[in-house]
Structures are given as structure tokens and as C-alpha cells.
Coordinates of C-alpha atoms and ligand atoms in Angstrom, one line a residue:
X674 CA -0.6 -1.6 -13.8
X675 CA -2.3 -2.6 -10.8
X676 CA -6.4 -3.6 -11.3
X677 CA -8.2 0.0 -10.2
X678 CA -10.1 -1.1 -6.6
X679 CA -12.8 1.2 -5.1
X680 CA -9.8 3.5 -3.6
X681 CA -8.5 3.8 -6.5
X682 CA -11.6 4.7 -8.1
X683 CA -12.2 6.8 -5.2
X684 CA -9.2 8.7 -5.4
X685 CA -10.2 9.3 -9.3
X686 CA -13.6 10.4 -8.1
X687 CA -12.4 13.4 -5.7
X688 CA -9.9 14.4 -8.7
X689 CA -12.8 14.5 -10.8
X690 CA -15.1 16.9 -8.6
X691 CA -12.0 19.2 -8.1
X692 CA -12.1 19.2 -12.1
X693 CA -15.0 18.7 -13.6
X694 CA -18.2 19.8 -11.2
X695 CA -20.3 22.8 -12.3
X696 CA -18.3 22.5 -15.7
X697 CA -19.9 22.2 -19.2
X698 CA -18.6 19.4 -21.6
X699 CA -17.2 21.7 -24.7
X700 CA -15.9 18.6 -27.0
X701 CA -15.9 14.6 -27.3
X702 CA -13.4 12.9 -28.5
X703 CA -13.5 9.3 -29.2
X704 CA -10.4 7.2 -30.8
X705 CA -11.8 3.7 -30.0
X706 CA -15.4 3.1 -29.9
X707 CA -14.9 -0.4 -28.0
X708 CA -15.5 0.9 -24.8
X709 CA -18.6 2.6 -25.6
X710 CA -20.1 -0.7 -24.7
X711 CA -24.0 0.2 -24.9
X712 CA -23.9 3.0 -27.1
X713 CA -23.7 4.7 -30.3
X714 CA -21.0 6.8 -30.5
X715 CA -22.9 9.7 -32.3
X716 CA -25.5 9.6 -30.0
X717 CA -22.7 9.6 -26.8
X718 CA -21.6 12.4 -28.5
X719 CA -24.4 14.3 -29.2
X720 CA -25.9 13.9 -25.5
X721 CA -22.7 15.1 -23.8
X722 CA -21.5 18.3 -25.7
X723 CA -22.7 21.3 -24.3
X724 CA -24.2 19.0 -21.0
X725 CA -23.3 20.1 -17.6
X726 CA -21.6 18.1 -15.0
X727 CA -23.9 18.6 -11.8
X728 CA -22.4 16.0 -9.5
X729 CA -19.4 13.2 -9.7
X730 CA -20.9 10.4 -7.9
X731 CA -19.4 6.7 -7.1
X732 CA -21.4 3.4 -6.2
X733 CA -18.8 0.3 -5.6
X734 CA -16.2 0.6 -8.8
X735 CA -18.8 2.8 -10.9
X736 CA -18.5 6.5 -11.2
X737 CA -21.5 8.0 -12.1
X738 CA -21.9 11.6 -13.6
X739 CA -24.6 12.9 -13.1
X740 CA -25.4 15.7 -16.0
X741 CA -27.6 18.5 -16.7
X742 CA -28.6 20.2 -20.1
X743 CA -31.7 22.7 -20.8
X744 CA -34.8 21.3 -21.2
X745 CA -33.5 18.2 -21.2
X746 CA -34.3 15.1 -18.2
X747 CA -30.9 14.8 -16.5
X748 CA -28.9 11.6 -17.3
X749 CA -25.4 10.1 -16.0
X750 CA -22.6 9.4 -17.8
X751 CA -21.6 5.9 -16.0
X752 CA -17.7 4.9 -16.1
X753 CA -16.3 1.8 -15.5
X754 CA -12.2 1.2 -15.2
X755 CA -12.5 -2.7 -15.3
X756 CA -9.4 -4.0 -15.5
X757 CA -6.5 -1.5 -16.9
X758 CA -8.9 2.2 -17.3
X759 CA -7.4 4.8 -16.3
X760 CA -8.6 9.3 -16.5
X761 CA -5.4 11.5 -16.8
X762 CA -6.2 15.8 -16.3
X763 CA -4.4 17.8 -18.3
X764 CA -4.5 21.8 -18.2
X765 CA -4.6 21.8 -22.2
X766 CA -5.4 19.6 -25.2
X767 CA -2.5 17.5 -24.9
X768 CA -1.4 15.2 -28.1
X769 CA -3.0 12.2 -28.3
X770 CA -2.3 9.7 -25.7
X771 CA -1.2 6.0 -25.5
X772 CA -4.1 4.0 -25.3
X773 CA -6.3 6.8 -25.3
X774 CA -10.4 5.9 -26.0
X775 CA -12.0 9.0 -24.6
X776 CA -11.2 12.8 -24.7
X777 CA -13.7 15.6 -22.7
X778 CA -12.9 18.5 -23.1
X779 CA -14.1 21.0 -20.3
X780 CA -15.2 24.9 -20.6
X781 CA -12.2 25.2 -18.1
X782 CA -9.7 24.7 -21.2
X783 CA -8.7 21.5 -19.6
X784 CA -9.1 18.1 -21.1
X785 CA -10.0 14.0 -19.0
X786 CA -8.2 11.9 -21.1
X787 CA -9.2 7.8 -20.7
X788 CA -7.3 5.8 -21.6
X789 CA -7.4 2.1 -21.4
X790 CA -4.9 -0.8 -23.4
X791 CA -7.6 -3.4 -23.1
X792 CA -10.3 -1.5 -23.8
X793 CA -12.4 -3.5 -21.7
X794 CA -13.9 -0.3 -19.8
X795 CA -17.4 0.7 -20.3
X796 CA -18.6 4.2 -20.8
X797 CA -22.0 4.8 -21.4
X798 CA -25.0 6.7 -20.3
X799 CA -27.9 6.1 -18.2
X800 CA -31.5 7.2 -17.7
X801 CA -31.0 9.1 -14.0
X802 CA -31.9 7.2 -11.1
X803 CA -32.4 4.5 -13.3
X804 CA -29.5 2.7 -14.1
X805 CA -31.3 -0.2 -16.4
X806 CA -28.2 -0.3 -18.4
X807 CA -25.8 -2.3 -16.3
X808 CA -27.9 -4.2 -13.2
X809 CA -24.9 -4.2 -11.1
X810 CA -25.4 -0.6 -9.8
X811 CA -28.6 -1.6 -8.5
X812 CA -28.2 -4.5 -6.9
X813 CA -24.8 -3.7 -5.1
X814 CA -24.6 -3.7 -1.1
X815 CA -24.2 -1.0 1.0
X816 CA -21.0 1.3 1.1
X817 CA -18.6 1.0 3.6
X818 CA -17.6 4.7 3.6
X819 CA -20.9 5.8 3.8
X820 CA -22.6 7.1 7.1
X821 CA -24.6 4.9 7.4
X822 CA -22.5 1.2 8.1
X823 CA -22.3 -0.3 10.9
X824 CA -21.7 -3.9 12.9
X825 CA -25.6 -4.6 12.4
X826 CA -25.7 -3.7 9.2
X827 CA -22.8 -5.9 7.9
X828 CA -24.6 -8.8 10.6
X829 CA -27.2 -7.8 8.4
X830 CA -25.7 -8.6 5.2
X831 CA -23.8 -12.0 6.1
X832 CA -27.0 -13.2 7.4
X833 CA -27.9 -16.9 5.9
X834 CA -25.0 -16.3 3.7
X835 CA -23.4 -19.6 2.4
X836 CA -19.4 -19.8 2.0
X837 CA -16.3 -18.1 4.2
X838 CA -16.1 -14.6 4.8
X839 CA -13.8 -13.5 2.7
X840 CA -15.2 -15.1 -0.3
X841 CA -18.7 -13.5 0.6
X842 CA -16.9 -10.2 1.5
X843 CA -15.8 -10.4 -2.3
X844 CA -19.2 -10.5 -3.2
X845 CA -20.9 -6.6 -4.1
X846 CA -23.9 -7.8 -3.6
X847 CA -23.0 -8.0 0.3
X848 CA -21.5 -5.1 0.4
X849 CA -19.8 -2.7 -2.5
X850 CA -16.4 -2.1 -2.9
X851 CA -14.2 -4.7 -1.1
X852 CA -11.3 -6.2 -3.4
X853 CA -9.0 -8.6 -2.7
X854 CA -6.4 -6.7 -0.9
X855 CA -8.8 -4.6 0.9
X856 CA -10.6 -8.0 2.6
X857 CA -7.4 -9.8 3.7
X858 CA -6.4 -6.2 5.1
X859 CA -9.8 -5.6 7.0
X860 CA -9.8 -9.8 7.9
X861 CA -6.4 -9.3 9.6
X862 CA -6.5 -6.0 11.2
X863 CA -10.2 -7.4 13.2
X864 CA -8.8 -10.6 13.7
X865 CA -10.6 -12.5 11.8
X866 CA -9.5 -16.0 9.7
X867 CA -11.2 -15.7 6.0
X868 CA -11.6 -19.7 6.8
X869 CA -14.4 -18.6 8.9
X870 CA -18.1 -19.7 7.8
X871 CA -19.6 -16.2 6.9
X872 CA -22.7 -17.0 9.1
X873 CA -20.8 -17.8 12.2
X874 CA -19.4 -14.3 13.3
X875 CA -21.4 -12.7 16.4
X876 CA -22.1 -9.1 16.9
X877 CA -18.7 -8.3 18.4
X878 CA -17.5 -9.3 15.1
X879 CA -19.5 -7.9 12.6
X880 CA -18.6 -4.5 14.7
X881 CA -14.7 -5.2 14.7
X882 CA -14.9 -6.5 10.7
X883 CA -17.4 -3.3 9.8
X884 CA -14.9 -0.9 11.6
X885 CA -11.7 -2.5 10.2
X886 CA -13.2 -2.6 6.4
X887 CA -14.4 0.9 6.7
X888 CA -10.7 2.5 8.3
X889 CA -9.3 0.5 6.0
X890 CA -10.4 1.6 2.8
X891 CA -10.5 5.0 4.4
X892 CA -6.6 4.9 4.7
X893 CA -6.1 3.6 1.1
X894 CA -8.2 6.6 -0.4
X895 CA -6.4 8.8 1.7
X896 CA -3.2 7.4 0.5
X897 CA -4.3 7.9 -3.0
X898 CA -5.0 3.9 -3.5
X899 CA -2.4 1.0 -3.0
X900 CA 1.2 1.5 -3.7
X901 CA 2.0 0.7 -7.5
X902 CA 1.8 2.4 -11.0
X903 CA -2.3 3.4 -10.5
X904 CA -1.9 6.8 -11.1
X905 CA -4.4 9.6 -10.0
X906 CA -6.1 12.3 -12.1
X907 CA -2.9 14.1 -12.1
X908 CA -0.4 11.5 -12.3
X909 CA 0.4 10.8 -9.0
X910 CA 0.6 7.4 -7.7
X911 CA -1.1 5.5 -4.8
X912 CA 0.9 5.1 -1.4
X913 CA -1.1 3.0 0.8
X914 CA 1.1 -0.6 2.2
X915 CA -0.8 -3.6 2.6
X916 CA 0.1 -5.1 6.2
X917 CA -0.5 -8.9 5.0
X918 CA -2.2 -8.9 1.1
X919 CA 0.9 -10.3 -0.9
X920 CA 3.1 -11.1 2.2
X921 CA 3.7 -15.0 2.0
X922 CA 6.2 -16.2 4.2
X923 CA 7.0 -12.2 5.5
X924 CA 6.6 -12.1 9.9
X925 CA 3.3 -11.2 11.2
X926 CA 3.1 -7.3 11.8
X927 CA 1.7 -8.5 15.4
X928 CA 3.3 -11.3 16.3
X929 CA 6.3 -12.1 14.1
X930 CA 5.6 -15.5 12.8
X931 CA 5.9 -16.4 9.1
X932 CA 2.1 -15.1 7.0
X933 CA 0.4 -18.0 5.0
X934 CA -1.4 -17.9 1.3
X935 CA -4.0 -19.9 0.7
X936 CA -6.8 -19.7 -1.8
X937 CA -10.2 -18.9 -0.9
X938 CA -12.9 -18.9 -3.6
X939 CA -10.0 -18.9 -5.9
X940 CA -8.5 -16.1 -5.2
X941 CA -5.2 -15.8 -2.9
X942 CA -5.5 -14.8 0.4
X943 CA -2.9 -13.8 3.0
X944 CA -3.2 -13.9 6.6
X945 CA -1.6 -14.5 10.2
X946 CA -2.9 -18.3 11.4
X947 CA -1.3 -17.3 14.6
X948 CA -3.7 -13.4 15.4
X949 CA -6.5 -14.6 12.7
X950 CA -9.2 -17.2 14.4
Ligands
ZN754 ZN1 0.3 -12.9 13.7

């Protein structure tokens, strides 16, 4: 199973509004504690039965429900895939589940099963607004689907920025969201080497990188994330093709000449010497 990135997570997120918000949580389940990571199980429990689901919200990988319960301060429920999480919907209460950690079962009669073989996931819940449990949240960079990005505002970001792009594109303090095969995607389709010092792109850059990262990930969540076994709240897998990401050695889709793979930060990257300066 492929590593859930923000399309993924995405996709999961738009599944879950369809599913789950204005709905009241009727039941808990919980078959292995480990990936209530800052929490008591009892207390999880407790806080969530009977709480309503007000909004699904997403910030970089992080979905974040926000819920609502009588005379209570609202809180969010804040889920994290890591590296092999995954929430199946199911119109009844299904038998239990490979893998399964996590059971909510919804006044709907339906039940979000997560399930997760490392159990390296984290579910737990949050003050709202607050987010003091996992620092992350707060300090991420802006969102690329959001209305607000732009050319300046990635310029912005890179500003005084130390390393090559597509190391500091990697990083979610810069901006929220970008994986691996969405960077060498967005690098290729502006143009762009990820050799390039972060700090030396000009404005018509930062507008062509901003535009390609944004359209990019835009495709992938429209495609339900990147073609492979990440399945969406229904089952259904991703469809989105990488043009370069995992292409060594394939021709250019612009110019026909063989793709290279290097490592950048440590992690592999693919791109077009030839179309990428
Ligand atoms: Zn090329």
C-alpha cells in the first residue's frame, strides 16, 4: 500500500463530509489502543459517544473533526494516516476487519472503520483551535489548494531559505502538503530543476512553481490520489499518473529523452535535465 499524501488524505476527507457531517457518533470501538497515541482510551471514548460531527476539516496530512456536544466547549478529533492508515465506510456494522484499530459508528447506521497494520497512526483529540497536542498543525505553511496561494506567497515562503527546492518544497513548514511525488510532478510540469538553490527562483517562477503545485495536486484529488492500492472511503482506488515521479530511464513526456533519478535530501527524485533548468 502506497504512503497516504495530502490527495489521498484529501480524497478521504470529501468521503468523510459526504458521511459523517451533521452526524452524531452512536458507538466507539477500539481493538488496539496503540494508535490512541496521546490518550486514554476511556476518556477517547467517553468524549466522542453521543458528540456531533460539525465539520471535517484537513490542514497538510491532518484531518481534523471538529465536534460538538451540549454544554460542552467544542473539541476535534485529529487523525493522522502516517504511514499505512487507512478509513473504510461501510453501510452496516461489518465484522471485524483486518488491521482494524478504530470503529465509529454513526446515527446513520453506518460504521468508519480504521484500520492501520503498523499502527503507527495517531488518533486523538484536541482542545479547538488549539491544537497543543501535536505542534505540527500549527506551524505548517500555507495550503496550496486554498484561495489564498499565490507566486508571492510561495516567493514569500522560499525567502532566505537554505537548500534546493525540492528539498525545501518537502518541508511543511514552507508550505503543507507537498510529498514526494507531488514535488517532482509540480518541479517538471513548471520547468524547474529540484537542483535549483531554493532562494534563486524570481517571481516568474515562484508564479509558474505556485500554479503547477496547486493544479497538480488539484488533479490528484480529483483522481482520487495516485494510482495504486490507496483505497478511498468506499474502496475505490486512486487514478492519478505521475508524468516523471518513478520514471528512471522512461522518455521525457516533452521532449523524449531518457528521465534521470537522483537523490535530493535523500529522497529520490525524477526529472527531465533536458526541459528542467
Ligand atoms: Zn524533457
Amino acid at each position: 500500500m502506497l504512503l497516504p499524501e495530502m490527495p489521498e488524505v484529501e480524497t478521504l476527507r470529501r468521503g468523510l463530509v459526504r458521511a459523517a457531517a451533521g452526524q452524531s457518533i452512536t458507538s466507539i470501538r477500539i481493538s488496539d489502543e496503540r494508535v490512541l497515541k496521546r490518550c486514554d482510551s476511556d476518556d477517547f471514548t467517553e468524549r466522542l459517544t453521543g458528540a456531533t460531527v460539525r465539520a471535517v476539516n484537513r490542514r497538510g496530512k491532518y484531518l481534523l473533526f471538529e465536534m460538538v456536544v451540549a454544554n460542552v466547549a467544542p473539541f476535534h478529533l485529529v487523525v493522522h494516516l502516517n504511514m499505512k492508515g487507512g478509513i473504510r465506510r461501510f453501510d452496516t456494522d461489518v465484522p471485524q476487519q483486518k488491521y482494524e484499530c478504530v470503529r465509529v459508528g454513526l446515527n446513520t447506521g453506518s460504521v468508519l472503520v480504521y484500520t492501520d497494520m503498523w499502527t503507527w497512526g495517531d488518533w486523538h483529540l484536541d482542545e479547538a483551535a488549539a491544537f497543543t497536542q501535536v505542534a505540527d498543525v500549527v506551524s505548517m505553511g500555507p495550503e496550496p489548494l486554498d484561495s489564498g496561494w499565490s507566486g508571492a506567497l510561495l516567493a514569500e515562503r522560499l525567502a532566505g531559505r537554505r537548500g534546493l527546492i525540492k528539498a525545501v518544497l518537502l518541508d511543511q513548514k514552507v508550505v503543507a502538503g507537498v510529498g514526494n511525488i507531488y514535488a517532482d510532478e509540480a518541479l517538471f510540469t513548471a520547468g524547474i530543476s529540484p537542483k535549483r538553490q531554493a532562494s534563486s527562483l524570481d517571481a516568474g517562477e515562484c508564479d509558474a512553481l505556485a500554479t503547477s503545485i496547486a493544479s497538480t495536486l488539484e488533479t490528484a484529488v480529483r483522481c482520487g490520489g495516485s494510482l495504486g492500492e490507496y483505497v478511498d472511503l468506499d474502496g475505490n482506488p486512486g487514478t492519478y499518473e505521475p508524468r516523471v515521479y518513478g520514471g528512471k530511464g522512461r522518455p521525457c513526456p516533452l521532449c523524449g529523452g531518457p528521465l534521470m533519478k537522483i537523490s535530493v535530501g535523500g529522497r529520490g527524485t525524477t526529472y527531465c535535465p533536458d526541459c528542467q533548468h
